PDB file of C-alpha atoms in Angstrom:
ATOM      1  CA  LEU A 237      -1.661   3.369  -4.002  1.00  0.00           C
ATOM      2  CA  SER A 238       1.840   3.587  -2.539  1.00  0.00           C
ATOM      3  CA  VAL A 239       4.379   2.595  -5.192  1.00  0.00           C
ATOM      4  CA  ARG A 240       7.935   3.295  -6.179  1.00  0.00           C
ATOM      5  CA  TYR A 241       7.956   6.196  -8.610  1.00  0.00           C
ATOM      6  CA  SER A 242       7.004   4.349 -11.778  1.00  0.00           C
ATOM      7  CA  LEU A 243       7.101   6.708 -14.742  1.00  0.00           C
ATOM      8  CA  GLN A 244      10.782   6.699 -15.547  1.00  0.00           C
ATOM      9  CA  GLU A 245      12.849   4.632 -17.957  1.00  0.00           C
ATOM     10  CA  THR A 246      14.366   2.404 -15.258  1.00  0.00           C
ATOM     11  CA  SER A 247      11.022   1.569 -13.593  1.00  0.00           C
ATOM     12  CA  SER A 248       9.827  -2.021 -13.454  1.00  0.00           C
ATOM     13  CA  GLY A 249       6.266  -1.519 -14.698  1.00  0.00           C
ATOM     14  CA  THR A 250       4.885  -3.315 -11.640  1.00  0.00           C
ATOM     15  CA  ALA A 251       2.912  -0.294 -10.425  1.00  0.00           C
ATOM     16  CA  THR A 252       1.343   0.279 -13.836  1.00  0.00           C
ATOM     17  CA  THR A 253       0.350  -3.376 -14.109  1.00  0.00           C
ATOM     18  CA  TRP A 254      -1.266  -3.331 -10.651  1.00  0.00           C
ATOM     19  CA  LYS A 255      -3.133  -0.074 -11.326  1.00  0.00           C
ATOM     20  CA  LEU A 256      -4.570  -1.480 -14.560  1.00  0.00           C
ATOM     21  CA  GLU A 257      -5.536  -4.768 -12.899  1.00  0.00           C
ATOM     22  CA  LEU A 258      -7.170  -2.995  -9.936  1.00  0.00           C
ATOM     23  CA  ASP A 259      -9.200  -0.881 -12.354  1.00  0.00           C
ATOM     24  CA  LYS A 260     -10.433  -4.032 -14.152  1.00  0.00           C
ATOM     25  CA  ASP A 261     -11.243  -6.087 -11.056  1.00  0.00           C
ATOM     26  CA  ALA A 262     -14.929  -6.116 -10.026  1.00  0.00           C
ATOM     27  CA  PHE A 263     -14.044  -6.269  -6.306  1.00  0.00           C
ATOM     28  CA  PHE A 264     -12.272  -2.911  -6.509  1.00  0.00           C
ATOM     29  CA  THR A 265     -14.906  -1.204  -8.708  1.00  0.00           C
ATOM     30  CA  ASN A 266     -16.207   0.854  -5.774  1.00  0.00           C
ATOM     31  CA  HIS A 267     -12.723   1.797  -4.569  1.00  0.00           C
ATOM     32  CA  ARG A 268     -11.032   5.015  -5.605  1.00  0.00           C
ATOM     33  CA  VAL A 269      -7.389   4.310  -6.447  1.00  0.00           C
ATOM     34  CA  TYR A 270      -5.143   7.384  -6.248  1.00  0.00           C
ATOM     35  CA  TRP A 271      -1.960   6.856  -8.256  1.00  0.00           C
ATOM     36  CA  PRO A 272       0.441   9.652  -7.287  1.00  0.00           C
ATOM     37  CA  SER A 273       3.077   8.877  -9.927  1.00  0.00           C
ATOM     38  CA  ILE A 274       0.961  10.404 -12.698  1.00  0.00           C
ATOM     39  CA  TYR A 275       0.722  13.809 -11.015  1.00  0.00           C
ATOM     40  CA  SER A 276       3.457  16.419 -10.990  1.00  0.00           C
ATOM     41  CA  LYS A 277       3.719  17.933  -7.517  1.00  0.00           C
ATOM     42  CA  GLY A 278       5.792  20.469  -5.672  1.00  0.00           C
ATOM     43  CA  PHE A 279       7.727  20.084  -2.464  1.00  0.00           C
ATOM     44  CA  CYS A 280       7.926  22.354   0.578  1.00  0.00           C
ATOM     45  CA  GLY A 281      11.655  21.794   1.094  1.00  0.00           C
ATOM     46  CA  CYS A 282      14.852  21.690  -0.925  1.00  0.00           C
ATOM     47  CA  LYS A 283      14.689  19.494  -4.019  1.00  0.00           C
ATOM     48  CA  ASP A 284      17.515  17.311  -2.660  1.00  0.00           C
ATOM     49  CA  ASP A 285      15.347  16.433   0.360  1.00  0.00           C
ATOM     50  CA  MET A 286      12.247  15.500  -1.639  1.00  0.00           C
ATOM     51  CA  THR A 287      12.226  11.817  -0.619  1.00  0.00           C
ATOM     52  CA  LYS A 288      14.432  11.967   2.459  1.00  0.00           C
ATOM     53  CA  LEU A 289      12.864  10.674   5.659  1.00  0.00           C
ATOM     54  CA  SER A 290      14.989  13.184   7.566  1.00  0.00           C
ATOM     55  CA  HIS A 291      12.969  16.100   6.154  1.00  0.00           C
ATOM     56  CA  PRO A 292      10.313  16.781   8.823  1.00  0.00           C
ATOM     57  CA  CYS A 293       7.331  17.372   6.519  1.00  0.00           C
ATOM     58  CA  ARG A 294       4.689  14.661   6.763  1.00  0.00           C
ATOM     59  CA  GLY A 295       2.161  16.497   4.664  1.00  0.00           C
ATOM     60  CA  ASP A 296       1.303  18.930   7.421  1.00  0.00           C
ATOM     61  CA  CYS A 297       3.112  21.864   5.784  1.00  0.00           C
ATOM     62  CA  CYS A 298       1.084  24.979   5.073  1.00  0.00           C
ATOM     63  CA  ASN A 299       0.564  26.788   1.775  1.00  0.00           C
ATOM     64  CA  ARG A 300       2.234  29.916   3.179  1.00  0.00           C
ATOM     65  CA  GLN A 301       5.414  27.983   4.123  1.00  0.00           C
ATOM     66  CA  HIS A 302       5.543  26.236   0.746  1.00  0.00           C
ATOM     67  CA  GLY A 303       4.750  29.461  -1.124  1.00  0.00           C
ATOM     68  CA  THR A 304       7.546  31.298   0.697  1.00  0.00           C
ATOM     69  CA  LYS A 305       9.994  28.528  -0.232  1.00  0.00           C
ATOM     70  CA  ASN A 306       8.963  28.824  -3.896  1.00  0.00           C
ATOM     71  CA  LEU A 307       9.381  32.627  -3.814  1.00  0.00           C
ATOM     72  CA  GLN A 308      12.946  32.137  -2.583  1.00  0.00           C
ATOM     73  CA  LEU A 309      13.796  30.231  -5.778  1.00  0.00           C
ATOM     74  CA  ARG A 310      13.806  33.615  -7.547  1.00  0.00           C
ATOM     75  CA  THR A 311      12.648  32.147 -10.831  1.00  0.00           C
ATOM     76  CA  ALA A 312       9.532  33.121 -12.788  1.00  0.00           C
ATOM     77  CA  PRO A 313       7.793  29.752 -12.174  1.00  0.00           C
ATOM     78  CA  GLY A 314       8.831  29.902  -8.495  1.00  0.00           C
ATOM     79  CA  LEU A 315       7.406  33.402  -8.089  1.00  0.00           C
ATOM     80  CA  ILE A 316       4.134  32.490  -9.802  1.00  0.00           C
ATOM     81  CA  SER A 317       3.610  29.255  -7.876  1.00  0.00           C
ATOM     82  CA  GLY A 318       4.737  30.891  -4.621  1.00  0.00           C
ATOM     83  CA  VAL A 319       2.168  33.665  -4.879  1.00  0.00           C
ATOM     84  CA  MET A 320      -0.567  31.240  -5.978  1.00  0.00           C
ATOM     85  CA  LEU A 321       0.168  28.872  -3.087  1.00  0.00           C
ATOM     86  CA  MET A 322       0.228  31.642  -0.518  1.00  0.00           C
ATOM     87  CA  PHE A 323      -3.168  32.963  -1.560  1.00  0.00           C
ATOM     88  CA  THR A 324      -4.959  29.687  -2.214  1.00  0.00           C
ATOM     89  CA  CYS A 325      -7.821  29.052   0.172  1.00  0.00           C
ATOM     90  CA  SER A 326      -8.671  25.587  -1.096  1.00  0.00           C
ATOM     91  CA  LYS A 327      -7.320  22.593   0.799  1.00  0.00           C
ATOM     92  CA  ARG A 328      -7.549  20.464  -2.367  1.00  0.00           C
ATOM     93  CA  PRO A 329      -4.044  19.764  -3.756  1.00  0.00           C
ATOM     94  CA  THR A 330      -2.871  21.333  -7.002  1.00  0.00           C
ATOM     95  CA  VAL A 331       0.234  20.730  -9.125  1.00  0.00           C
ATOM     96  CA  ARG A 332       2.020  23.278  -6.906  1.00  0.00           C
ATOM     97  CA  THR A 333       1.175  21.521  -3.651  1.00  0.00           C
ATOM     98  CA  CYS A 334       3.871  19.650  -1.737  1.00  0.00           C
ATOM     99  CA  TRP A 335       3.625  15.984  -2.786  1.00  0.00           C
ATOM    100  CA  ARG A 336       3.589  14.917   0.871  1.00  0.00           C
ATOM    101  CA  LYS A 337       0.696  17.268   1.622  1.00  0.00           C
ATOM    102  CA  SER A 338      -1.160  15.932  -1.423  1.00  0.00           C
ATOM    103  CA  TYR A 339      -0.618  12.317  -0.336  1.00  0.00           C
ATOM    104  CA  ARG A 340      -1.768  13.153   3.191  1.00  0.00           C
ATOM    105  CA  TRP A 341      -4.878  14.855   1.802  1.00  0.00           C
ATOM    106  CA  HIS A 342      -5.753  11.696  -0.144  1.00  0.00           C
ATOM    107  CA  LEU A 343      -5.154   9.525   2.938  1.00  0.00           C
ATOM    108  CA  CYS A 344      -7.428  11.822   4.973  1.00  0.00           C
ATOM    109  CA  LYS A 345     -10.124  11.307   2.327  1.00  0.00           C
ATOM    110  CA  THR A 346      -9.601   7.584   2.879  1.00  0.00           C
ATOM    111  CA  LEU A 347     -10.242   8.022   6.600  1.00  0.00           C
ATOM    112  CA  ARG A 348     -13.537   9.755   5.884  1.00  0.00           C
ATOM    113  CA  ARG A 349     -14.623   6.641   4.014  1.00  0.00           C
ATOM    114  CA  ARG A 350     -15.425   3.979   6.545  1.00  0.00           C
ATOM    115  CA  ARG A 351     -13.680   1.210   4.619  1.00  0.00           C
ATOM    116  CA  GLY A 352     -10.754   3.101   3.102  1.00  0.00           C
ATOM    117  CA  PHE A 353      -7.170   1.869   3.231  1.00  0.00           C
ATOM    118  CA  MET A 354      -3.734   2.344   1.682  1.00  0.00           C
ATOM    119  CA  LEU A 355      -2.456  -0.294  -0.724  1.00  0.00           C
ATOM    120  CA  GLN A 356       1.331  -0.463  -0.760  1.00  0.00           C
ATOM    121  CA  LEU A 357       3.321  -2.393  -3.371  1.00  0.00           C
ATOM    122  CA  VAL A 358       6.647  -3.587  -1.974  1.00  0.00           C
ATOM    123  CA  GLU A 359       8.866  -4.550  -4.887  1.00  0.00           C
ATOM    124  CA  TRP A 360      11.731  -7.014  -5.014  1.00  0.00           C
ATOM    125  CA  ASP A 361      15.162  -5.421  -5.285  1.00  0.00           C
ATOM    126  CA  PRO A 362      17.490  -7.848  -7.098  1.00  0.00           C
ATOM    127  CA  ASP A 363      20.610  -6.022  -5.870  1.00  0.00           C
ATOM    128  CA  ALA A 364      19.598  -6.141  -2.199  1.00  0.00           C
ATOM    129  CA  GLN A 365      17.975  -9.589  -2.638  1.00  0.00           C
ATOM    130  CA  LEU A 366      14.882  -8.564  -0.650  1.00  0.00           C
ATOM    131  CA  HIS A 367      11.662  -6.583  -0.966  1.00  0.00           C
ATOM    132  CA  VAL A 368      12.324  -2.875  -0.446  1.00  0.00           C
ATOM    133  CA  LEU A 369      10.171   0.223  -0.217  1.00  0.00           C
ATOM    134  CA  GLY A 370      11.163   3.243  -2.288  1.00  0.00           C
ATOM    135  CA  ASP A 371      12.249   6.310  -0.307  1.00  0.00           C
ATOM    136  CA  GLY A 372       8.963   8.098  -0.991  1.00  0.00           C
ATOM    137  CA  GLN A 373       7.030   4.994   0.071  1.00  0.00           C
ATOM    138  CA  CYS A 374       8.717   5.086   3.480  1.00  0.00           C
ATOM    139  CA  ILE A 375       7.385   8.622   3.920  1.00  0.00           C
ATOM    140  CA  GLU A 376       3.911   7.607   2.702  1.00  0.00           C
ATOM    141  CA  GLU A 377       3.916   4.690   5.147  1.00  0.00           C
ATOM    142  CA  ASN A 378       4.913   7.064   7.949  1.00  0.00           C
ATOM    143  CA  ILE A 379       2.079   9.474   7.067  1.00  0.00           C
ATOM    144  CA  ALA A 380      -0.416   6.575   7.023  1.00  0.00           C
ATOM    145  CA  GLU A 381       0.827   5.431  10.434  1.00  0.00           C
ATOM    146  CA  VAL A 382       0.496   8.953  11.892  1.00  0.00           C
ATOM    147  CA  LEU A 383      -3.062   9.225  10.560  1.00  0.00           C
ATOM    148  CA  GLY A 384      -4.070   5.691  11.581  1.00  0.00           C
ATOM    149  CA  VAL A 385      -4.834   4.465   8.045  1.00  0.00           C
ATOM    150  CA  LYS A 386      -5.044   0.701   7.446  1.00  0.00           C
ATOM    151  CA  VAL A 387      -2.195  -0.490   5.198  1.00  0.00           C
ATOM    152  CA  PHE A 388      -2.245  -3.598   3.016  1.00  0.00           C
ATOM    153  CA  SER A 389       1.267  -4.345   1.712  1.00  0.00           C
ATOM    154  CA  VAL A 390       1.576  -6.590  -1.334  1.00  0.00           C
ATOM    155  CA  TYR A 391       5.058  -8.055  -1.750  1.00  0.00           C
ATOM    156  CA  VAL A 392       5.757  -8.554  -5.455  1.00  0.00           C
ATOM    157  CA  GLY A 393       8.438  -8.984  -8.056  1.00  0.00           C
ATOM    158  CA  GLN A 394      10.729 -11.749  -6.886  1.00  0.00           C
ATOM    159  CA  TYR A 395       8.760 -14.396  -8.754  1.00  0.00           C
ATOM    160  CA  ARG A 396       6.130 -12.315 -10.535  1.00  0.00           C
ATOM    161  CA  ALA A 397       5.027  -8.694 -10.727  1.00  0.00           C
ATOM    162  CA  PHE A 398       1.361  -9.652 -10.824  1.00  0.00           C
ATOM    163  CA  SER A 399      -0.772 -12.763 -10.843  1.00  0.00           C
ATOM    164  CA  PRO A 400      -4.428 -13.581 -10.256  1.00  0.00           C
ATOM    165  CA  THR A 401      -3.267 -15.467  -7.129  1.00  0.00           C
ATOM    166  CA  LEU A 402      -1.737 -12.305  -5.645  1.00  0.00           C
ATOM    167  CA  MET A 403      -4.919 -10.360  -6.451  1.00  0.00           C
ATOM    168  CA  SER A 404      -6.987 -13.099  -4.769  1.00  0.00           C
ATOM    169  CA  GLU A 405      -4.786 -12.942  -1.661  1.00  0.00           C
ATOM    170  CA  LEU A 406      -5.264  -9.182  -1.491  1.00  0.00           C
ATOM    171  CA  LYS A 407      -9.039  -9.426  -1.969  1.00  0.00           C
ATOM    172  CA  ALA A 408      -9.259 -12.104   0.745  1.00  0.00           C
ATOM    173  CA  ALA A 409      -7.288  -9.935   3.188  1.00  0.00           C
ATOM    174  CA  VAL A 410      -9.459  -6.874   2.478  1.00  0.00           C
ATOM    175  CA  SER A 411     -12.659  -8.972   2.664  1.00  0.00           C
ATOM    176  CA  ASN A 412     -11.597 -10.389   6.046  1.00  0.00           C
ATOM    177  CA  TRP A 413     -10.967  -6.863   7.325  1.00  0.00           C
ATOM    178  CA  TYR A 414     -14.402  -5.771   6.110  1.00  0.00           C
ATOM    179  CA  ALA A 415     -16.024  -8.850   7.709  1.00  0.00           C
ATOM    180  CA  ASP A 416     -14.387  -7.950  11.037  1.00  0.00           C
ATOM    181  CA  GLY A 417     -15.886  -4.459  10.888  1.00  0.00           C
ATOM    182  CA  CYS A 418     -12.646  -2.702   9.825  1.00  0.00           C
ATOM    183  CA  LEU A 419     -11.591  -2.462  13.468  1.00  0.00           C
ATOM    184  CA  ASN A 420      -8.079  -3.945  13.320  1.00  0.00           C
ATOM    185  CA  MET A 421      -5.821  -1.228  11.922  1.00  0.00           C
ATOM    186  CA  ASP A 422      -2.589  -3.266  12.086  1.00  0.00           C
ATOM    187  CA  PRO A 423      -0.761  -3.510   8.745  1.00  0.00           C
ATOM    188  CA  VAL A 424      -1.383  -6.652   6.692  1.00  0.00           C
ATOM    189  CA  ALA A 425       1.187  -8.237   4.355  1.00  0.00           C
ATOM    190  CA  VAL A 426       0.298 -10.519   1.443  1.00  0.00           C
ATOM    191  CA  GLY A 427       2.226 -12.034  -1.443  1.00  0.00           C
ATOM    192  CA  GLU A 428       5.928 -12.899  -1.464  1.00  0.00           C
ATOM    193  CA  VAL A 429       6.436 -11.924   2.179  1.00  0.00           C
ATOM    194  CA  ASP A 430      10.101 -12.059   3.225  1.00  0.00           C
ATOM    195  CA  PRO A 431      10.829 -14.325   6.186  1.00  0.00           C
ATOM    196  CA  LEU A 432      11.980 -12.435   9.286  1.00  0.00           C
TER     197      LEU A 432
END
């Protein structure tokens, strides 16, 4: 699930609503929904670059590189996590893993499942008067594109954050993709799609 970071005071609640509705919906019972906002993660670069597209990491950073960066922080938590990252053999993400690497790992798991995809919520921004991805979502979208993961984008929030109609549109789009053998990997947009 690619969402704007949603666990802060100024968040809209849209991501939480969608996660809860996906968990309740029978169609999505056999789908594993990874919700990155609930996990604390590290980052292989400077904190200021965490959600900047200009930072080159697309989840392909190595534990040694990230561990070295943490060691350079010269703090007790940095030293501990740096050493642990550098000597971890597991590819499975931990709380110390770069968030981009963790997201990429989950997308790679999606690729191993024949019918896996990324669901992206594109929320309405009242200031910009259009649907806008969060900075982190732009990076997630880029990682999905690099890996060749199918992306379903649901445009929400201008009129409603969630509705059974939007869920039905999403299910129809996913069902059509399944019926076509999951061959077309072009992104699909549903919901309050902005005119071009």
